[in-house]
Each structure stands twice: as C-alpha cells, then as structure tokens.
PDB file of C-alpha atoms and ligand atoms in Angstrom:
ATOM      1  CA  UNK A   1      -0.261  -0.335  -0.384  1.00 52.00           C
ATOM      2  CA  UNK A   2       2.287   2.018   1.073  1.00 56.00           C
ATOM      3  CA  UNK A   3       4.056   1.075  -2.092  1.00 57.00           C
ATOM      4  CA  UNK A   4       1.221   2.120  -4.655  1.00 58.00           C
ATOM      5  CA  UNK A   5       1.134   5.161  -2.693  1.00 61.00           C
ATOM      6  CA  UNK A   6       4.656   6.896  -3.369  1.00 56.00           C
ATOM      7  CA  UNK A   7       4.303   5.434  -7.142  1.00 57.00           C
ATOM      8  CA  UNK A   8       0.558   7.084  -7.702  1.00 56.00           C
ATOM      9  CA  UNK A   9       1.841  10.344  -5.456  1.00 57.00           C
ATOM     10  CA  UNK A  10       5.659  10.125  -7.974  1.00 55.00           C
ATOM     11  CA  UNK A  11       3.316   9.746 -11.381  1.00 56.00           C
ATOM     12  CA  UNK A  12       0.859  13.383 -10.342  1.00 54.00           C
ATOM     13  CA  UNK A  13       3.721  14.818 -10.219  1.00 53.00           C
ATOM     14  CA  UNK A  14       4.944  14.249 -12.776  1.00 52.00           C
ATOM     15  CA  UNK A  15       1.596  14.745 -14.827  1.00 52.00           C
ATOM     16  CA  UNK A  16       1.661  18.573 -13.609  1.00 53.00           C
ATOM     17  CA  UNK A  17       5.134  19.531 -14.068  1.00 53.00           C
ATOM     18  CA  UNK A  18       5.328  18.804 -17.723  1.00 50.00           C
ATOM     19  CA  UNK A  19       2.614  21.334 -18.206  1.00 49.00           C
ATOM     20  CA  UNK A  20       4.914  23.518 -16.526  1.00 49.00           C
ATOM     21  CA  UNK A  21       8.004  22.709 -19.055  1.00 47.00           C
ATOM     22  CA  UNK A  22       6.150  23.122 -22.185  1.00 47.00           C
ATOM     23  CA  UNK A  23       5.651  26.199 -21.128  1.00 45.00           C
ATOM     24  CA  UNK A  24       9.347  27.119 -20.683  1.00 44.00           C
ATOM     25  CA  UNK A  25      10.831  25.461 -23.080  1.00 48.00           C
ATOM     26  CA  UNK A  26       8.454  27.967 -25.610  1.00 59.00           C
ATOM     27  CA  UNK A  27       9.045  31.606 -22.967  1.00 86.00           C
ATOM     28  CA  UNK A  28      11.515  34.060 -22.610  1.00 95.00           C
ATOM     29  CA  UNK A  29      11.407  37.403 -21.380  1.00 96.00           C
ATOM     30  CA  UNK A  30      13.258  40.066 -23.881  1.00 97.00           C
ATOM     31  CA  UNK A  31      13.242  42.446 -20.685  1.00 96.00           C
ATOM     32  CA  UNK A  32      15.092  40.051 -18.822  1.00 97.00           C
ATOM     33  CA  UNK A  33      16.870  38.519 -21.254  1.00 97.00           C
ATOM     34  CA  UNK A  34      18.921  42.123 -21.973  1.00 97.00           C
ATOM     35  CA  UNK A  35      20.286  41.796 -17.726  1.00 97.00           C
ATOM     36  CA  UNK A  36      20.875  38.144 -18.877  1.00 97.00           C
ATOM     37  CA  UNK A  37      23.385  39.471 -22.011  1.00 98.00           C
ATOM     38  CA  UNK A  38      25.557  41.699 -20.032  1.00 97.00           C
ATOM     39  CA  UNK A  39      27.350  37.733 -19.501  1.00 96.00           C
ATOM     40  CA  UNK A  40      27.977  38.501 -23.859  1.00 98.00           C
ATOM     41  CA  UNK A  41      28.750  42.108 -23.906  1.00 98.00           C
ATOM     42  CA  UNK A  42      32.328  41.706 -23.502  1.00 97.00           C
ATOM     43  CA  UNK A  43      32.699  39.345 -26.328  1.00 98.00           C
ATOM     44  CA  UNK A  44      29.689  40.847 -28.438  1.00 98.00           C
ATOM     45  CA  UNK A  45      27.746  43.745 -29.178  1.00 98.00           C
ATOM     46  CA  UNK A  46      24.406  43.156 -31.332  1.00 98.00           C
ATOM     47  CA  UNK A  47      25.969  45.182 -34.025  1.00 96.00           C
ATOM     48  CA  UNK A  48      29.272  45.104 -34.447  1.00 97.00           C
ATOM     49  CA  UNK A  49      31.737  42.008 -34.343  1.00 98.00           C
ATOM     50  CA  UNK A  50      34.189  42.584 -31.273  1.00 98.00           C
ATOM     51  CA  UNK A  51      36.175  39.280 -30.041  1.00 98.00           C
ATOM     52  CA  UNK A  52      33.000  37.348 -30.524  1.00 98.00           C
ATOM     53  CA  UNK A  53      30.581  37.709 -34.207  1.00 98.00           C
ATOM     54  CA  UNK A  54      27.679  40.149 -34.124  1.00 98.00           C
ATOM     55  CA  UNK A  55      24.353  39.388 -33.484  1.00 98.00           C
ATOM     56  CA  UNK A  56      22.035  40.743 -34.823  1.00 97.00           C
ATOM     57  CA  UNK A  57      20.931  38.513 -37.490  1.00 96.00           C
ATOM     58  CA  UNK A  58      21.374  35.845 -35.848  1.00 97.00           C
ATOM     59  CA  UNK A  59      18.618  33.794 -35.082  1.00 96.00           C
ATOM     60  CA  UNK A  60      17.548  32.167 -39.104  1.00 96.00           C
ATOM     61  CA  UNK A  61      20.940  32.707 -40.026  1.00 97.00           C
ATOM     62  CA  UNK A  62      24.129  29.631 -39.909  1.00 98.00           C
ATOM     63  CA  UNK A  63      26.795  29.404 -37.455  1.00 98.00           C
ATOM     64  CA  UNK A  64      29.763  30.047 -38.270  1.00 98.00           C
ATOM     65  CA  UNK A  65      27.536  32.366 -41.873  1.00 98.00           C
ATOM     66  CA  UNK A  66      28.805  36.245 -40.553  1.00 98.00           C
ATOM     67  CA  UNK A  67      30.555  36.522 -43.401  1.00 96.00           C
ATOM     68  CA  UNK A  68      33.038  39.952 -42.383  1.00 97.00           C
ATOM     69  CA  UNK A  69      33.966  38.415 -39.035  1.00 98.00           C
ATOM     70  CA  UNK A  70      37.702  36.830 -39.427  1.00 97.00           C
ATOM     71  CA  UNK A  71      38.307  34.238 -36.443  1.00 97.00           C
ATOM     72  CA  UNK A  72      35.830  30.798 -36.216  1.00 98.00           C
ATOM     73  CA  UNK A  73      36.481  27.973 -35.293  1.00 98.00           C
ATOM     74  CA  UNK A  74      36.709  25.407 -38.146  1.00 98.00           C
ATOM     75  CA  UNK A  75      34.186  23.299 -35.519  1.00 97.00           C
ATOM     76  CA  UNK A  76      31.739  26.246 -35.717  1.00 98.00           C
ATOM     77  CA  UNK A  77      32.467  26.663 -39.569  1.00 98.00           C
ATOM     78  CA  UNK A  78      31.972  23.183 -40.612  1.00 98.00           C
ATOM     79  CA  UNK A  79      28.778  22.411 -37.521  1.00 98.00           C
ATOM     80  CA  UNK A  80      26.003  22.606 -39.802  1.00 98.00           C
ATOM     81  CA  UNK A  81      24.205  24.371 -37.018  1.00 98.00           C
ATOM     82  CA  UNK A  82      21.215  26.668 -38.294  1.00 98.00           C
ATOM     83  CA  UNK A  83      20.559  29.486 -35.027  1.00 98.00           C
ATOM     84  CA  UNK A  84      16.750  28.847 -33.508  1.00 97.00           C
ATOM     85  CA  UNK A  85      15.848  28.638 -29.910  1.00 96.00           C
ATOM     86  CA  UNK A  86      16.529  24.510 -29.982  1.00 96.00           C
ATOM     87  CA  UNK A  87      19.867  25.225 -31.258  1.00 98.00           C
ATOM     88  CA  UNK A  88      20.990  28.110 -29.196  1.00 98.00           C
ATOM     89  CA  UNK A  89      19.818  27.040 -25.791  1.00 97.00           C
ATOM     90  CA  UNK A  90      21.493  23.668 -26.522  1.00 97.00           C
ATOM     91  CA  UNK A  91      24.455  25.925 -27.044  1.00 98.00           C
ATOM     92  CA  UNK A  92      24.445  27.945 -24.310  1.00 98.00           C
ATOM     93  CA  UNK A  93      23.763  26.154 -22.032  1.00 98.00           C
ATOM     94  CA  UNK A  94      27.108  24.303 -21.946  1.00 97.00           C
ATOM     95  CA  UNK A  95      29.527  25.329 -25.334  1.00 98.00           C
ATOM     96  CA  UNK A  96      31.909  22.726 -24.853  1.00 97.00           C
ATOM     97  CA  UNK A  97      29.908  19.629 -24.780  1.00 97.00           C
ATOM     98  CA  UNK A  98      27.298  20.563 -27.931  1.00 97.00           C
ATOM     99  CA  UNK A  99      30.250  22.527 -29.488  1.00 97.00           C
ATOM    100  CA  UNK A 100      33.258  20.715 -28.388  1.00 95.00           C
ATOM    101  CA  UNK A 101      36.595  23.021 -30.225  1.00 96.00           C
ATOM    102  CA  UNK A 102      34.789  25.843 -30.189  1.00 97.00           C
ATOM    103  CA  UNK A 103      37.134  28.658 -29.758  1.00 97.00           C
ATOM    104  CA  UNK A 104      33.641  30.533 -26.708  1.00 97.00           C
ATOM    105  CA  UNK A 105      35.524  30.562 -24.044  1.00 96.00           C
ATOM    106  CA  UNK A 106      32.398  30.486 -22.607  1.00 97.00           C
ATOM    107  CA  UNK A 107      30.847  28.352 -19.430  1.00 96.00           C
ATOM    108  CA  UNK A 108      27.314  27.905 -20.141  1.00 97.00           C
ATOM    109  CA  UNK A 109      24.481  29.600 -18.517  1.00 98.00           C
ATOM    110  CA  UNK A 110      23.197  26.198 -16.601  1.00 96.00           C
ATOM    111  CA  UNK A 111      19.418  28.092 -15.752  1.00 97.00           C
ATOM    112  CA  UNK A 112      17.171  27.255 -18.937  1.00 96.00           C
ATOM    113  CA  UNK A 113      14.886  30.002 -18.175  1.00 96.00           C
ATOM    114  CA  UNK A 114      17.728  32.252 -18.605  1.00 97.00           C
ATOM    115  CA  UNK A 115      18.654  30.854 -21.886  1.00 97.00           C
ATOM    116  CA  UNK A 116      14.934  31.184 -23.409  1.00 97.00           C
ATOM    117  CA  UNK A 117      15.529  35.337 -21.652  1.00 97.00           C
ATOM    118  CA  UNK A 118      18.615  35.618 -23.198  1.00 98.00           C
ATOM    119  CA  UNK A 119      16.781  34.107 -26.518  1.00 97.00           C
ATOM    120  CA  UNK A 120      13.958  36.497 -26.501  1.00 97.00           C
ATOM    121  CA  UNK A 121      15.877  39.377 -26.455  1.00 97.00           C
ATOM    122  CA  UNK A 122      18.409  38.772 -29.393  1.00 97.00           C
ATOM    123  CA  UNK A 123      15.475  37.826 -31.292  1.00 96.00           C
ATOM    124  CA  UNK A 124      13.317  40.663 -30.520  1.00 96.00           C
ATOM    125  CA  UNK A 125      16.584  43.358 -30.917  1.00 96.00           C
ATOM    126  CA  UNK A 126      17.303  40.949 -34.800  1.00 96.00           C
ATOM    127  CA  UNK A 127      13.394  42.417 -35.649  1.00 95.00           C
ATOM    128  CA  UNK A 128      14.123  45.853 -34.629  1.00 96.00           C
ATOM    129  CA  UNK A 129      15.016  47.542 -37.633  1.00 96.00           C
ATOM    130  CA  UNK A 130      16.606  50.151 -35.785  1.00 96.00           C
ATOM    131  CA  UNK A 131      18.723  48.310 -33.751  1.00 95.00           C
ATOM    132  CA  UNK A 132      19.753  46.080 -36.846  1.00 96.00           C
ATOM    133  CA  UNK A 133      18.516  47.524 -39.813  1.00 90.00           C
ATOM    134  CA  UNK A 134      18.121  45.174 -42.951  1.00 84.00           C
ATOM    135  CA  UNK A 135      21.816  44.089 -44.424  1.00 75.00           C
TER     136      UNK A 135
HETATM  137  C1  HEC B   1      35.145  35.028 -23.534  1.00 69.32           C
HETATM  138  C2  HEC B   1      34.436  35.828 -24.837  1.00 69.32           C
HETATM  139  C3  HEC B   1      32.436  35.018 -25.120  1.00 69.32           C
HETATM  140  C4  HEC B   1      31.745  35.450 -24.009  1.00 69.32           C
HETATM  141  C5  HEC B   1      31.284  36.030 -22.605  1.00 69.32           C
HETATM  142  C6  HEC B   1      30.594  35.171 -24.773  1.00 69.32           C
HETATM  143  N1  HEC B   1      31.196  35.245 -26.177  1.00 69.32           N
HETATM  144 FE1  HEC B   1      29.939  33.819 -27.568  1.00 69.32          FE
HETATM  145  N2  HEC B   1      31.140  33.387 -29.131  1.00 69.32           N
HETATM  146  C7  HEC B   1      32.963  33.886 -29.227  1.00 69.32           C
HETATM  147  C8  HEC B   1      33.264  33.601 -30.264  1.00 69.32           C
HETATM  148  C9  HEC B   1      35.282  33.753 -29.934  1.00 69.32           C
HETATM  149  C10 HEC B   1      33.069  32.502 -30.295  1.00 69.32           C
HETATM  150  C11 HEC B   1      33.641  32.084 -31.903  1.00 69.32           C
HETATM  151  C12 HEC B   1      33.534  30.935 -31.048  1.00 69.32           C
HETATM  152  C13 HEC B   1      33.554  29.190 -32.995  1.00 69.32           C
HETATM  153  O1  HEC B   1      33.713  30.190 -34.161  1.00 69.32           O
HETATM  154  O2  HEC B   1      33.837  28.770 -32.788  1.00 69.32           O
HETATM  155  C14 HEC B   1      31.189  33.297 -30.696  1.00 69.32           C
HETATM  156  C15 HEC B   1      30.644  33.047 -31.114  1.00 69.32           C
HETATM  157  C16 HEC B   1      28.746  32.632 -30.700  1.00 69.32           C
HETATM  158  C17 HEC B   1      27.889  32.577 -31.314  1.00 69.32           C
HETATM  159  C18 HEC B   1      27.526  31.633 -32.500  1.00 69.32           C
HETATM  160  C19 HEC B   1      27.150  32.419 -33.565  1.00 69.32           C
HETATM  161  C20 HEC B   1      27.670  32.736 -34.927  1.00 69.32           C
HETATM  162  O3  HEC B   1      27.675  33.689 -35.882  1.00 69.32           O
HETATM  163  O4  HEC B   1      27.114  31.214 -35.300  1.00 69.32           O
HETATM  164  C21 HEC B   1      26.800  32.125 -30.335  1.00 69.32           C
HETATM  165  C22 HEC B   1      25.410  32.007 -31.227  1.00 69.32           C
HETATM  166  C23 HEC B   1      27.402  33.545 -28.872  1.00 69.32           C
HETATM  167  N3  HEC B   1      28.595  32.846 -29.902  1.00 69.32           N
HETATM  168  C24 HEC B   1      25.925  33.531 -29.260  1.00 69.32           C
HETATM  169  C25 HEC B   1      26.973  33.596 -27.415  1.00 69.32           C
HETATM  170  C26 HEC B   1      26.596  34.514 -25.959  1.00 69.32           C
HETATM  171  C27 HEC B   1      24.369  34.532 -26.467  1.00 69.32           C
HETATM  172  C28 HEC B   1      26.960  34.729 -25.238  1.00 69.32           C
HETATM  173  C29 HEC B   1      26.265  35.628 -23.422  1.00 69.32           C
HETATM  174  C30 HEC B   1      25.288  34.110 -22.555  1.00 69.32           C
HETATM  175  C31 HEC B   1      28.033  34.671 -25.123  1.00 69.32           C
HETATM  176  N4  HEC B   1      27.972  34.362 -26.343  1.00 69.32           N
HETATM  177  C32 HEC B   1      29.096  35.164 -24.698  1.00 69.32           C
HETATM  178  C33 HEC B   1      33.318  34.437 -27.403  1.00 69.32           C
HETATM  179  C34 HEC B   1      32.688  34.718 -26.512  1.00 69.32           C
END
C-alpha cells in the first residue's frame, strides 16, 4: 500500500510538472534577457563584431556565417547548425559539450529560463530595424 501510494504520488507529480516545462520551453522574457546579455557583451555586440561575431540576424542564420567575422573555429563553420531557439539553448547551456572545439570561451548558462529570456531578447532586437538594420 505504501509503495503504490508513493508510485501514484510520483506519477501525479510528473503529470503536473510536464505542462509547466513545455510552457517554459516556448516562453522567454526579453526584458530579463537584456540583463542576461551583459554576460555576453565582453565579447559580443548586436551590431559589430568584437572578439565574437555580431548578433544582429542571429536567429535563423547558419552557424559560422558572418562573412566579415574572421575568427570562427573550424568546428563552428563546419557544424551544420542553424541558430534557432533549440540550437541556441543547447549551445548556450554548455558550449564546450555541445561543440567541443568551439573557440567561444564561455562556461554556459545553466538555467533554462535564463537562456530562453536571452534568446527572446536576441530575437526581439534582431527584428527591430532601429537596432539591427536589414542587411
Ligand atoms: C569570452 C568571450 C565570449 C563570451 C563571454 C561569449 N561569447 Fe559567444 N562567441 C565568442 C567567440 C570567440 C565565438 C566564435 C566561436 C567559434 O567560432 O567557435 C562566439 C560565437 C558565438 C555564437 C555563434 C555565432 C555565429 O555567428 O555562428 C553564438 C550564438 C554566441 N557566441 C552567443 C553568445 C552569447 C548569447 C553569449 C552570452 C551568454 C556569449 N556568446 C558569450 C566569444 C564569447
């Protein structure tokens, strides 16, 4: 009896948690993402290449394809990735696990919601022509 009650409780908890994480997987808050972006600004900006490639136009772009950024790793150029919510979230979680030879010296963002917020911010800025003029 004790066990089946535990099993039921576990099952019920799993059912309750599942829709929440599906929701989280689609929702990011760009205002929170703007704060997260300070983590990136040592090496990136939206408009200009710095140590890392510029981020305007990132969503929907092939990895390693900013033509005037000179320092892509072989791994990035040959990754075959296209940047969308899923690939960005996976890469930013653990850059060195996702793309072991990447030249991006950044440890990653452990928290999924923070990654989604950041991606929402990048997406929003990319669609704002006053920030990211169409190329
Ligand atoms: C220490 C410097 C540094 C930091 C901090 C950093 N990056 Fe990078 N980033 C790079 C470099 C260098 C590359 C090029 C890597 C390569 O070619 O393997 C890169 C590449 C990327 C790419 C691939 C872009 C493309 O054109 O294919 C993305 C996406 C990215 N960074 C996002 C971020 C985000 C978001 C943050 C903040 C959470 C961040 N980076 C923090 C240095 C950094």
